[in-house]
PDB file of C-alpha atoms in Angstrom:
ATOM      1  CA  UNK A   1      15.630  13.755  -2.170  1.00 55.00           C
ATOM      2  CA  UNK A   2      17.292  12.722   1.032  1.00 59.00           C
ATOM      3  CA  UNK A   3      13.866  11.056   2.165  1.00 65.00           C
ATOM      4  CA  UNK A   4      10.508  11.324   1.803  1.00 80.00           C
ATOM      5  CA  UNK A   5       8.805  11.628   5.249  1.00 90.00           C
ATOM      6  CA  UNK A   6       5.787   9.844   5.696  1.00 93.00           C
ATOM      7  CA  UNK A   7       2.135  11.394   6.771  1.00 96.00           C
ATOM      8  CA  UNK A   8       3.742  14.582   6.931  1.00 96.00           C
ATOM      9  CA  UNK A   9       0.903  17.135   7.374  1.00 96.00           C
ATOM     10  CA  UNK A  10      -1.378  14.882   9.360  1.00 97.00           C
ATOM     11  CA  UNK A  11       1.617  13.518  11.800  1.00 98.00           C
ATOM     12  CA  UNK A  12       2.126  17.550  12.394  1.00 98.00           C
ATOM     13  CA  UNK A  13      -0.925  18.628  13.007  1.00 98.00           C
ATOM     14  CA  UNK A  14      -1.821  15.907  15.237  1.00 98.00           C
ATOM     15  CA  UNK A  15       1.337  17.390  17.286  1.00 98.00           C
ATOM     16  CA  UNK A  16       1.468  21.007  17.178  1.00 98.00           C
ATOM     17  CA  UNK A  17      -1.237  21.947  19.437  1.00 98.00           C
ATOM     18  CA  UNK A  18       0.561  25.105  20.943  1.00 98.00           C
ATOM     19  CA  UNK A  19       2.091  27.800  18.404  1.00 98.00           C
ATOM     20  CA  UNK A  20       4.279  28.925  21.137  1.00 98.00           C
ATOM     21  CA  UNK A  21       5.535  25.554  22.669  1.00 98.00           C
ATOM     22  CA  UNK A  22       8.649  23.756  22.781  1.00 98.00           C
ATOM     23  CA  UNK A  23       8.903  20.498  20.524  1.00 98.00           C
ATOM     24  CA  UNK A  24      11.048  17.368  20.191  1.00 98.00           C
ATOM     25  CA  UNK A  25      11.794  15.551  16.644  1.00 98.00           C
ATOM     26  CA  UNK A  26      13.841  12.805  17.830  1.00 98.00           C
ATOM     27  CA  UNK A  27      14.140  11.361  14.423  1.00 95.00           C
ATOM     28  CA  UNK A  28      15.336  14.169  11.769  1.00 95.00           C
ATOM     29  CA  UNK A  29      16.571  12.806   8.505  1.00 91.00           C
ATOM     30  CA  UNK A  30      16.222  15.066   6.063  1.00 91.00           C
ATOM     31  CA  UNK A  31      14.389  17.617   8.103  1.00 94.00           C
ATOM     32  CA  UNK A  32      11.247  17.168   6.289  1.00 94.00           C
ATOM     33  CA  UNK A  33       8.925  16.425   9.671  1.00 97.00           C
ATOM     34  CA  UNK A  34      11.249  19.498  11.032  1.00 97.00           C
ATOM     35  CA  UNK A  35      10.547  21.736   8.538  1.00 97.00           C
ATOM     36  CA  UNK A  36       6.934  21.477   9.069  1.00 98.00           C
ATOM     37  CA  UNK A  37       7.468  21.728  12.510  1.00 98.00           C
ATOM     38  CA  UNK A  38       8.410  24.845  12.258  1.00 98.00           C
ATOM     39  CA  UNK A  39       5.749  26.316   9.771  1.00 98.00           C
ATOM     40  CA  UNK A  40       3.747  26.035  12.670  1.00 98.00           C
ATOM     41  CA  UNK A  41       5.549  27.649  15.674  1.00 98.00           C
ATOM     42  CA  UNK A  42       5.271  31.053  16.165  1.00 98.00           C
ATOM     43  CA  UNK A  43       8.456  33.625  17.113  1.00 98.00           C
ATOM     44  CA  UNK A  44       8.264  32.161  20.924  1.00 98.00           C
ATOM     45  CA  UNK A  45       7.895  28.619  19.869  1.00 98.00           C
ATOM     46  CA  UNK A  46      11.372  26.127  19.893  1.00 98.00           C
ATOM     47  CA  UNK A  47      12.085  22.825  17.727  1.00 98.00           C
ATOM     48  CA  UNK A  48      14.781  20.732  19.511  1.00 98.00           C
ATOM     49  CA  UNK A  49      15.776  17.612  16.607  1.00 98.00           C
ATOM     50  CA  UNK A  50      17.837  14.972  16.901  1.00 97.00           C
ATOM     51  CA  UNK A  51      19.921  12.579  14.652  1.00 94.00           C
ATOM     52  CA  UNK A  52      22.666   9.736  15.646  1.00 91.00           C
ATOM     53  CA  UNK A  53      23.994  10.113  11.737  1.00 85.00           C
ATOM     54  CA  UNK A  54      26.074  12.159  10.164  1.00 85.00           C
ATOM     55  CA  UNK A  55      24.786  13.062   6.796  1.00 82.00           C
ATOM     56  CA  UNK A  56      21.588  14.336   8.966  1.00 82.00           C
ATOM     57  CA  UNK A  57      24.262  17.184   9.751  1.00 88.00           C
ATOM     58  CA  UNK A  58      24.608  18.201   6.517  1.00 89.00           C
ATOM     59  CA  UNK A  59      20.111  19.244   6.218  1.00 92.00           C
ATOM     60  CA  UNK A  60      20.700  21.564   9.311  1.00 94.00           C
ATOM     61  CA  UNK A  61      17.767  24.120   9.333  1.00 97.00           C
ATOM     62  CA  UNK A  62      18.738  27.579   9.584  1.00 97.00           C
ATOM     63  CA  UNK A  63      16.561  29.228  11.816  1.00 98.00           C
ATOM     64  CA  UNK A  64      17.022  30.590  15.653  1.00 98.00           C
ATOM     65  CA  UNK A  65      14.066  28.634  17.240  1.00 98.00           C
ATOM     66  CA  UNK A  66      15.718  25.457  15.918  1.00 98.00           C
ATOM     67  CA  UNK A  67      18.574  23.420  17.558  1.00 98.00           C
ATOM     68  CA  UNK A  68      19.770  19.868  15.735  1.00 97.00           C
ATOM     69  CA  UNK A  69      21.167  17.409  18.396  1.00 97.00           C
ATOM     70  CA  UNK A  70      23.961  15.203  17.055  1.00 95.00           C
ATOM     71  CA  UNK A  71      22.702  12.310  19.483  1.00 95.00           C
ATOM     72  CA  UNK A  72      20.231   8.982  19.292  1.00 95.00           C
ATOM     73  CA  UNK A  73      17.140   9.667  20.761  1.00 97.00           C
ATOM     74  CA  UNK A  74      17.875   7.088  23.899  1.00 97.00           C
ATOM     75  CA  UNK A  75      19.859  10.392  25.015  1.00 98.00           C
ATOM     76  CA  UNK A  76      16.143  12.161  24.735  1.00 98.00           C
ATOM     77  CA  UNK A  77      16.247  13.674  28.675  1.00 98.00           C
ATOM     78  CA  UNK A  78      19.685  14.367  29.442  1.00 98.00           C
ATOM     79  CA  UNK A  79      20.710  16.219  25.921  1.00 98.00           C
ATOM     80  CA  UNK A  80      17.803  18.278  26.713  1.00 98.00           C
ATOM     81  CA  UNK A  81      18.625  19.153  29.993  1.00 98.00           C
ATOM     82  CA  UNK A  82      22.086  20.473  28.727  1.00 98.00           C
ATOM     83  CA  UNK A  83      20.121  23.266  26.602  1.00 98.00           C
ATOM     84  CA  UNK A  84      17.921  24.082  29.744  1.00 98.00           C
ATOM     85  CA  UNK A  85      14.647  22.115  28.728  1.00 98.00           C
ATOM     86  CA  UNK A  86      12.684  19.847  31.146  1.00 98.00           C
ATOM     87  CA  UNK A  87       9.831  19.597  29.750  1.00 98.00           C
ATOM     88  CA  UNK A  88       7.819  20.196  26.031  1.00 98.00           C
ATOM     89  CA  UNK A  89       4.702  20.489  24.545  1.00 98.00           C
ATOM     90  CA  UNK A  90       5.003  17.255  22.164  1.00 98.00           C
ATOM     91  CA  UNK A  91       7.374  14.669  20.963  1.00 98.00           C
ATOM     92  CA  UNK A  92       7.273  13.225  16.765  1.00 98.00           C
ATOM     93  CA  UNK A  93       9.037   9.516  15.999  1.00 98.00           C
ATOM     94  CA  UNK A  94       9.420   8.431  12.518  1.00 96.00           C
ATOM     95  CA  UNK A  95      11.239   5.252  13.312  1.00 94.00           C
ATOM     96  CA  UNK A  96      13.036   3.339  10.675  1.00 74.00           C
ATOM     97  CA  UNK A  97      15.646   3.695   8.027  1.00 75.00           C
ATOM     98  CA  UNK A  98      15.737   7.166   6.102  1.00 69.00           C
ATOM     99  CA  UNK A  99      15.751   7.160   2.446  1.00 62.00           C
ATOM    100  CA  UNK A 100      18.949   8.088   1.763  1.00 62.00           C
ATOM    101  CA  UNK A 101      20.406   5.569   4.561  1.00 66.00           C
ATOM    102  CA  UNK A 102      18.782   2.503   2.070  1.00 64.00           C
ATOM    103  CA  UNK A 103      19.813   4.746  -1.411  1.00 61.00           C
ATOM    104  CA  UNK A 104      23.437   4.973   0.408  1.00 74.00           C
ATOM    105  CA  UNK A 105      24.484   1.615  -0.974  1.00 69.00           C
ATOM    106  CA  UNK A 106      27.525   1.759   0.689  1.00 75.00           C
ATOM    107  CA  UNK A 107      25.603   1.647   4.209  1.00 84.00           C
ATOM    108  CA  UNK A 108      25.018  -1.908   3.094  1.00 80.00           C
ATOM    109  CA  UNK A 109      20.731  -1.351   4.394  1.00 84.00           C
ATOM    110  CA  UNK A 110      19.101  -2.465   1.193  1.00 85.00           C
ATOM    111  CA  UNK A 111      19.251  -5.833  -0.620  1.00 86.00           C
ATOM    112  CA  UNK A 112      19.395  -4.574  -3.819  1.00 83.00           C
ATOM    113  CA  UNK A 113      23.301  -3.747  -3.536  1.00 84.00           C
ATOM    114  CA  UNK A 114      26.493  -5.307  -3.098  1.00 90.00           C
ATOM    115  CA  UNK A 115      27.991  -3.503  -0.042  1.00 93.00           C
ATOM    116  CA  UNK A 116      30.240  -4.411   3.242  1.00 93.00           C
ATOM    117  CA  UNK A 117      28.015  -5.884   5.629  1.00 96.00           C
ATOM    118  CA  UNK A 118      27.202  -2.595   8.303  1.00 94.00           C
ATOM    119  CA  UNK A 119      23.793  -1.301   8.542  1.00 93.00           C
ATOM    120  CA  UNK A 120      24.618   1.062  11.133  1.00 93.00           C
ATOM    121  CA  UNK A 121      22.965   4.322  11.665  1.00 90.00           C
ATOM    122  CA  UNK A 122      25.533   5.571  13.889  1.00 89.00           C
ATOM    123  CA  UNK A 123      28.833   4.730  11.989  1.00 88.00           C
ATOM    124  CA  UNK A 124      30.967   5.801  14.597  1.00 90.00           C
ATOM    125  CA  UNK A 125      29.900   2.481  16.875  1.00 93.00           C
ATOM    126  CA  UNK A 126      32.060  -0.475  16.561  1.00 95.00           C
ATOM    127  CA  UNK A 127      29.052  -2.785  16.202  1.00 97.00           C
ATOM    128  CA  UNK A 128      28.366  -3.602  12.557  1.00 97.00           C
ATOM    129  CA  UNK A 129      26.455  -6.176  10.023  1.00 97.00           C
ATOM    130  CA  UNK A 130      29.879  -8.161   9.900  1.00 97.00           C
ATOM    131  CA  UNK A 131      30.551  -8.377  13.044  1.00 98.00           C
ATOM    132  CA  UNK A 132      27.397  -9.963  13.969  1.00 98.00           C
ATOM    133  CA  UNK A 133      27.413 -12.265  11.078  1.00 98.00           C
ATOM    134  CA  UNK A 134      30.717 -13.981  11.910  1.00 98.00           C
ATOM    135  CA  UNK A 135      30.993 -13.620  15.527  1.00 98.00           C
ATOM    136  CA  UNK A 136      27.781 -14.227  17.140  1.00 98.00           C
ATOM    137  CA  UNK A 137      27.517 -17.620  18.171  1.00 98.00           C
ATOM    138  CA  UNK A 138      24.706 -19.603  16.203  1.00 98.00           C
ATOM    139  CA  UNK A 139      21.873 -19.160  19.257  1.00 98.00           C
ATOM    140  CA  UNK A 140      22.374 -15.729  19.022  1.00 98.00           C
ATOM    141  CA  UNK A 141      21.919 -15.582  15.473  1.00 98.00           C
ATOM    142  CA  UNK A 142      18.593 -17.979  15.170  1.00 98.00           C
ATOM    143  CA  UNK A 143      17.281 -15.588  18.087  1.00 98.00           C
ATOM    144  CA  UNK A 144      17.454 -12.682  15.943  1.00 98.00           C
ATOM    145  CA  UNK A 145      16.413 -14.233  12.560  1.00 98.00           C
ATOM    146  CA  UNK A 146      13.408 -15.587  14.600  1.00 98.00           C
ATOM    147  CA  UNK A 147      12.481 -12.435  17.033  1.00 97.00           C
ATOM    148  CA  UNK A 148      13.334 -10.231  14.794  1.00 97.00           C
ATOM    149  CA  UNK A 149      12.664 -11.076  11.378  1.00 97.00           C
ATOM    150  CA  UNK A 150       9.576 -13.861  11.733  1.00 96.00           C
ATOM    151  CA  UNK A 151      11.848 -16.073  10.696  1.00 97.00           C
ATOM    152  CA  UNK A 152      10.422 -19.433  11.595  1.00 95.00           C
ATOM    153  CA  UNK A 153      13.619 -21.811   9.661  1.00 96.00           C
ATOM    154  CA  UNK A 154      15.755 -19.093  11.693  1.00 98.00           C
ATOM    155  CA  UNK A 155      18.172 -22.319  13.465  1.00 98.00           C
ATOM    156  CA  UNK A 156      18.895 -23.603   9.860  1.00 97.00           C
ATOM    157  CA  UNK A 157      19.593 -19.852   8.346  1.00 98.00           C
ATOM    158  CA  UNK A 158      21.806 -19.531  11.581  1.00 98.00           C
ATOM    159  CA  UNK A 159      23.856 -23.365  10.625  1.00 98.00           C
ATOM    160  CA  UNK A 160      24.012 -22.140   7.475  1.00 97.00           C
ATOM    161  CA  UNK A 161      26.301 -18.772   8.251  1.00 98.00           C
ATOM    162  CA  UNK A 162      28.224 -20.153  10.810  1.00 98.00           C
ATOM    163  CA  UNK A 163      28.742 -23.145   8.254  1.00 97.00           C
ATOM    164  CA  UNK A 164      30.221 -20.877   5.343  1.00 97.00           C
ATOM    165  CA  UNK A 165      31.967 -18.130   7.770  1.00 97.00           C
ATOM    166  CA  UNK A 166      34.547 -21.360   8.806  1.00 97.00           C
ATOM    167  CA  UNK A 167      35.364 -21.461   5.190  1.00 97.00           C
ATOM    168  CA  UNK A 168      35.505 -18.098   4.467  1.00 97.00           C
ATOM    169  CA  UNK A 169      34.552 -14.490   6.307  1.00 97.00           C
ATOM    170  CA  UNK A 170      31.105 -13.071   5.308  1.00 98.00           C
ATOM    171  CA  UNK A 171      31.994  -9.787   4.466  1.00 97.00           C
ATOM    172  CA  UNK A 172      29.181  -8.580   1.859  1.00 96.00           C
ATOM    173  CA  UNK A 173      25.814  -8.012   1.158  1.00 95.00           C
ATOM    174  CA  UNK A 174      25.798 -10.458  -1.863  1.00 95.00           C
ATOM    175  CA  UNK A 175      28.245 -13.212   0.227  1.00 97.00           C
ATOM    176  CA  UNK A 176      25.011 -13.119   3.073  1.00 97.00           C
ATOM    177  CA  UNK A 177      22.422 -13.569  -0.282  1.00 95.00           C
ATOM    178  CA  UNK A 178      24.680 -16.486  -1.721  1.00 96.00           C
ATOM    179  CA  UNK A 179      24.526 -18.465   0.984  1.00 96.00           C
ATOM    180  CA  UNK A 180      20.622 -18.706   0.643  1.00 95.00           C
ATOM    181  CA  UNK A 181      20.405 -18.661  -3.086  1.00 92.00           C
ATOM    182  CA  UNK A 182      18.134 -21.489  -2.689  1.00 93.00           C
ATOM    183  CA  UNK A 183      15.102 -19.698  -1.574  1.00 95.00           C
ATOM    184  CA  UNK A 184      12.411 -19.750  -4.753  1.00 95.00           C
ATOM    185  CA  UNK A 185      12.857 -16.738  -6.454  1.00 93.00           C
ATOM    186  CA  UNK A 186       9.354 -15.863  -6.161  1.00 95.00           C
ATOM    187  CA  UNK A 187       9.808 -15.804  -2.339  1.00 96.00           C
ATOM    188  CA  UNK A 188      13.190 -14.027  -2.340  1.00 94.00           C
ATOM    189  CA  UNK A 189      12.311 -10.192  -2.120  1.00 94.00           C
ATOM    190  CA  UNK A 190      10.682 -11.067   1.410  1.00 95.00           C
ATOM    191  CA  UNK A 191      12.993 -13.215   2.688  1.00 96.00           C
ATOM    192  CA  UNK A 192      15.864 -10.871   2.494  1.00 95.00           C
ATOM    193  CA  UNK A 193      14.057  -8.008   3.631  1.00 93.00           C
ATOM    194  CA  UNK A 194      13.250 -10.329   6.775  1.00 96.00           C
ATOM    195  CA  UNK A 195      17.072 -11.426   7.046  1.00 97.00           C
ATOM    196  CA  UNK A 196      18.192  -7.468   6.844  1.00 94.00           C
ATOM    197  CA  UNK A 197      15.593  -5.796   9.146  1.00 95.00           C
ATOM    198  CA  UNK A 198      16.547  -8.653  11.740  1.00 97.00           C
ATOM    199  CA  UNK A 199      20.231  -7.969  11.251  1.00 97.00           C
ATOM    200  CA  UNK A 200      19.594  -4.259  11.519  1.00 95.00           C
ATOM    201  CA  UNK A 201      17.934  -3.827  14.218  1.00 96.00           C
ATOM    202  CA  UNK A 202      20.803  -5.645  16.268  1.00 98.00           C
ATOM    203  CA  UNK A 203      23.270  -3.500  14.668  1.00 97.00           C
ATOM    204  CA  UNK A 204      21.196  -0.442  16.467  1.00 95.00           C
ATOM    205  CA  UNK A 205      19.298  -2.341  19.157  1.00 96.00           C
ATOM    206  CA  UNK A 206      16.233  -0.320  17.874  1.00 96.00           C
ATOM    207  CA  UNK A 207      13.859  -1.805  19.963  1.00 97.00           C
ATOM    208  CA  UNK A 208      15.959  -1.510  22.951  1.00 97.00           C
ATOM    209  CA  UNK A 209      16.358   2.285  22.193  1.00 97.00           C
ATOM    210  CA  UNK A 210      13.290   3.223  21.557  1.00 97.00           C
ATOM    211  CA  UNK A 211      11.683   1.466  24.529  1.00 98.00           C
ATOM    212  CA  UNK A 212      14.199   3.908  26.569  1.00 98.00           C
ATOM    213  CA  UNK A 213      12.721   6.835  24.451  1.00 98.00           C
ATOM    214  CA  UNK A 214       9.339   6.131  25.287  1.00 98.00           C
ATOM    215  CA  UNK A 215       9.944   6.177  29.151  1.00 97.00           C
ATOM    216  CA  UNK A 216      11.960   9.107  28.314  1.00 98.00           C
ATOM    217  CA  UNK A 217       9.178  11.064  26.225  1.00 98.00           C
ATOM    218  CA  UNK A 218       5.861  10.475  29.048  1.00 97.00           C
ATOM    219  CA  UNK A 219       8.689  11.742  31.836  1.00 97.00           C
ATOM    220  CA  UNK A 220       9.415  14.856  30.091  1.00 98.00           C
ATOM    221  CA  UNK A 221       6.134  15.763  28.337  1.00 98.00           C
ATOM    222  CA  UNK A 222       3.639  18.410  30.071  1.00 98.00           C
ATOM    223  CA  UNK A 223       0.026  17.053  30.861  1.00 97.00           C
ATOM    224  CA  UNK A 224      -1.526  17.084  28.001  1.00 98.00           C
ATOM    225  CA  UNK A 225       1.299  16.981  25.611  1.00 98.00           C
ATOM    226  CA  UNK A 226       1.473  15.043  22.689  1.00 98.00           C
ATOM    227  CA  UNK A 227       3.592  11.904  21.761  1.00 98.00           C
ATOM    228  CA  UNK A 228       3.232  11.142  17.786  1.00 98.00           C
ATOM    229  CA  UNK A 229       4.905   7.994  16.537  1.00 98.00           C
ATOM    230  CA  UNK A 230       5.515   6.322  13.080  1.00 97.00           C
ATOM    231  CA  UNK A 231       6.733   2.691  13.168  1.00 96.00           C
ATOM    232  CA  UNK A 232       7.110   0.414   9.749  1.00 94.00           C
ATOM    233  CA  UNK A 233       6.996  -3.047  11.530  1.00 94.00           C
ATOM    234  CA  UNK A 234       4.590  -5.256  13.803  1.00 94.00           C
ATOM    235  CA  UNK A 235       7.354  -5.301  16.574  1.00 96.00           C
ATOM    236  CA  UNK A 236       7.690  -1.326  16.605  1.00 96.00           C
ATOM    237  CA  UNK A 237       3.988  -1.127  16.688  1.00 97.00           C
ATOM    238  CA  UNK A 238       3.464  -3.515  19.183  1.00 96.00           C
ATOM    239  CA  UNK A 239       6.032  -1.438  21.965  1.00 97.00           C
ATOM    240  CA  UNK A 240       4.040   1.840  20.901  1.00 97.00           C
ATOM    241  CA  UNK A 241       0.531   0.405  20.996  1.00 96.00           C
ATOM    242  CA  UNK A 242       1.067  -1.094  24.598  1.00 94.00           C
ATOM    243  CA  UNK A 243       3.320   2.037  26.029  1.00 96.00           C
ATOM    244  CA  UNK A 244       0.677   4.321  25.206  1.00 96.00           C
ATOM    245  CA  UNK A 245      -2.328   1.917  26.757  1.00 92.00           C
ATOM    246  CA  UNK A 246      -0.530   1.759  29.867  1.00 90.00           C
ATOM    247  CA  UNK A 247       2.872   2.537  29.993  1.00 91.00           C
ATOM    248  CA  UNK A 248       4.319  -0.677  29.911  1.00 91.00           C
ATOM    249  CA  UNK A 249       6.067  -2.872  27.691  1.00 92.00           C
ATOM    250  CA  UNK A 250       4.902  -6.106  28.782  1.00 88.00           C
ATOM    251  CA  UNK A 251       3.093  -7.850  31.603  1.00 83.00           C
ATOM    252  CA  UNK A 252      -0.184  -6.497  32.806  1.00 83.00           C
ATOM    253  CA  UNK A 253      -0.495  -2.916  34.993  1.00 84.00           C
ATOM    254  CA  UNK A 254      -1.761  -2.994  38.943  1.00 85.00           C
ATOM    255  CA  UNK A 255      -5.872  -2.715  38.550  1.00 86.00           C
ATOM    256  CA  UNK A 256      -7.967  -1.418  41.670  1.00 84.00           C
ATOM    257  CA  UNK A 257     -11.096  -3.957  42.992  1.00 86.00           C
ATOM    258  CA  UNK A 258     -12.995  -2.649  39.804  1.00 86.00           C
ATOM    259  CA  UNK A 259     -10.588  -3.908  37.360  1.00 83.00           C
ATOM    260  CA  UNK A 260      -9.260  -0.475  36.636  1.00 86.00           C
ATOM    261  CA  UNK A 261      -5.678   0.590  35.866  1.00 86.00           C
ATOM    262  CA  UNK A 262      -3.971   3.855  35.749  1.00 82.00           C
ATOM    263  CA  UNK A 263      -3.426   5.118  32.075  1.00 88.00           C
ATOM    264  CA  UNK A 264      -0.841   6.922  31.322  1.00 89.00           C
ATOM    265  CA  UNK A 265      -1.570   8.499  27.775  1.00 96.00           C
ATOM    266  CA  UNK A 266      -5.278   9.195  26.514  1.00 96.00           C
ATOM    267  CA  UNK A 267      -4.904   8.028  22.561  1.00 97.00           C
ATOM    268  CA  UNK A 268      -5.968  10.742  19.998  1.00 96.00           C
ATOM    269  CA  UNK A 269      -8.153   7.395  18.242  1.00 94.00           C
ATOM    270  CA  UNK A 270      -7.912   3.834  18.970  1.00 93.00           C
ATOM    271  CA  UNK A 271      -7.113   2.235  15.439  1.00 95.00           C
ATOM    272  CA  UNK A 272      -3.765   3.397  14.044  1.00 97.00           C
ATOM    273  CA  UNK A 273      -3.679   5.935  12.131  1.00 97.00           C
ATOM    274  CA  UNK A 274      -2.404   4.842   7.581  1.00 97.00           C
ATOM    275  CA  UNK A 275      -1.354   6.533   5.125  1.00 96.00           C
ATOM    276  CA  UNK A 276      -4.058   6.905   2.093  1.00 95.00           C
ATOM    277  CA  UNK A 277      -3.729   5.281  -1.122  1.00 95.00           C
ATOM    278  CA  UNK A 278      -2.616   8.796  -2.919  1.00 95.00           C
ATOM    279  CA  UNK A 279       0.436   9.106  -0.592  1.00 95.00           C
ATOM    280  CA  UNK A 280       1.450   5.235  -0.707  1.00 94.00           C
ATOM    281  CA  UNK A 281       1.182   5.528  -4.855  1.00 93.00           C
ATOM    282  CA  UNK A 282       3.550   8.456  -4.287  1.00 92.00           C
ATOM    283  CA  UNK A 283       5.612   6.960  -1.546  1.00 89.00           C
ATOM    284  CA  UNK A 284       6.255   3.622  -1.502  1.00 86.00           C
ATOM    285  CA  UNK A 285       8.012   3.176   1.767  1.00 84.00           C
ATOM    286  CA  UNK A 286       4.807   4.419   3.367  1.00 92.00           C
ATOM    287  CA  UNK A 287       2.533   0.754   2.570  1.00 93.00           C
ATOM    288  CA  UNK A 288       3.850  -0.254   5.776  1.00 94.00           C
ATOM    289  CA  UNK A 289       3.361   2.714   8.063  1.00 96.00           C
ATOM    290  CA  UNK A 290       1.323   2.902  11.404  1.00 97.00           C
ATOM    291  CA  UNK A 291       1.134   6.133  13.690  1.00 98.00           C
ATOM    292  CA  UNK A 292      -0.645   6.062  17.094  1.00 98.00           C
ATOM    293  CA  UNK A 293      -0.885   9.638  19.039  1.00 98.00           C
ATOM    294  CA  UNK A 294      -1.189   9.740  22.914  1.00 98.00           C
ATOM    295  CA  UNK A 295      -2.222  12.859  25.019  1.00 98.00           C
ATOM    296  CA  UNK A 296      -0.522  12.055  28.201  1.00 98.00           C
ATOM    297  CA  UNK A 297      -2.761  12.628  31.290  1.00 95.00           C
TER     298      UNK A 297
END
């Protein structure tokens, strides 16, 4: 399976809300979310999807109310307008790495393979794993192992690398893991998947994207319309959770002598919304998932 996708029915239903509306997946994979999608639409109804990587290409769906967009999602409003559309009935996010992008060893996403150091989702960019790794100077680096990954010994990781890469170029997967083969092993799974999920989301300034989807998505969703997102980490989350209280990513909104501010989503409930033990036992990647839903106003 190219990927499992995560709360699938209840992600769908919480977006579909008009048979015969026009709906964004800016995140299609495998098609999975897509798919569903489009179980729901009538005749009239459109699915627009999008995907920055090439295998995506190869799940096209065939069917005439559906159109696959070979484009990341911080291209959300203009590769819409090129097809005519300036507005729709709902948006769906599944952020994160597909499946198949960590079962790709090659990619060099998981730690459990030896692969060239790349990690990106887009592998026509120039930016890459490696290139970070033995370029970036050794603030950069203990920036991103500490805002990115929790990292908290992120200045020593970052001596370390810049250390070895003088003796020798860091060019794998397993180089990166040798250099810290002195983590306990009991502690080692987290670590690494702490070092990687800083590195990659560098490689595809994810948080940087997806903050420009967000503004994106409230511009070019109707009142009322529906924005559904699924995030795997606390800094995804966090962007989500305060873009749909109040449409900002940080700092505090304008509030009127009562204390009052203008909202720009209404949230479907306030707690995010989890996967239930069932569909984590059958999906482990889901253990980590959150999904908020705003109605925008």
């Amino acid at each position: 399976m190219y990927h499992n996708p995560v709360l699938l029915k209840k992600s769908v239903d919480d977006l579909v809300t008009n048979p015969d509306g026009i709906y964004v997946d800016v995140t299609f994979g495998g098609g999975g979310h897509s798919r569903e999608i489009l179980k729901r639409l009538s005749p009239k109804g459109r699915l627009f999807s999008f995907d920055q990587d090439l295998d995506a290409l190869k799940n096209i769906i065939e069917d005439e109310r559906f159109t696959l967009i070979n484009q990341n999602f911080r291209f959300l409003e203009n590769s819409l307008l090129a097809y005519g559309i300036n507005k729709v009935d709902g948006i769906l996010a599944d952020l994160g790495v597909s499946s198949h992008q960590f079962d790709e060893a090659e990619r060099g996403f998981s730690t459990r393979s030896n692969a060239p150091l790349d990690m990106r989702m887009n592998v026509m960019q120039v930016l890459d794993a490696k290139k970070i790794i033995n370029e970036y100077e050794e603030e950069q680096l203990a920036n991103i192992f500490y805002y990115y990954g929790d990292l908290r010994e992120s200045r020593k990781l970052a001596r370390e690398i810049v250390h070895h890469r003088k003796i020798k170029p860091i060019e794998t997967t397993e180089d990166l893991k040798k250099l810290f083969s002195y983590i306990p092993a009991f502690k080692q799974n987290k670590f690494f998947a702490q070092v990687f999920q800083a590195i990659r989301i560098e490689v595809n300034q994810e948080l940087e994207v997806l903050k420009e989807m967000l503004l994106q998505a409230y511009k070019i969703l109707k009142p009322e319309g529906r924005l559904v997102v699924i995030s795997y980490h606390s800094l995804e989350d966090r962007l989500v959770k305060r873009f749909l209280k109040n449409g900002m990513f940080e700092g505090e909104p304008e509030r009127d002598i009562y204390g009052n501010y203008a909202k720009a989503f209404n949230l479907l409930q306030s707690k995010a919304i989890v996967p239930d033990h069932a569909e984590i036992e059958e999906n482990s990647r889901a253990r980590s998932a959150k999904m908020r839903v705003g109605i925008k106003i």
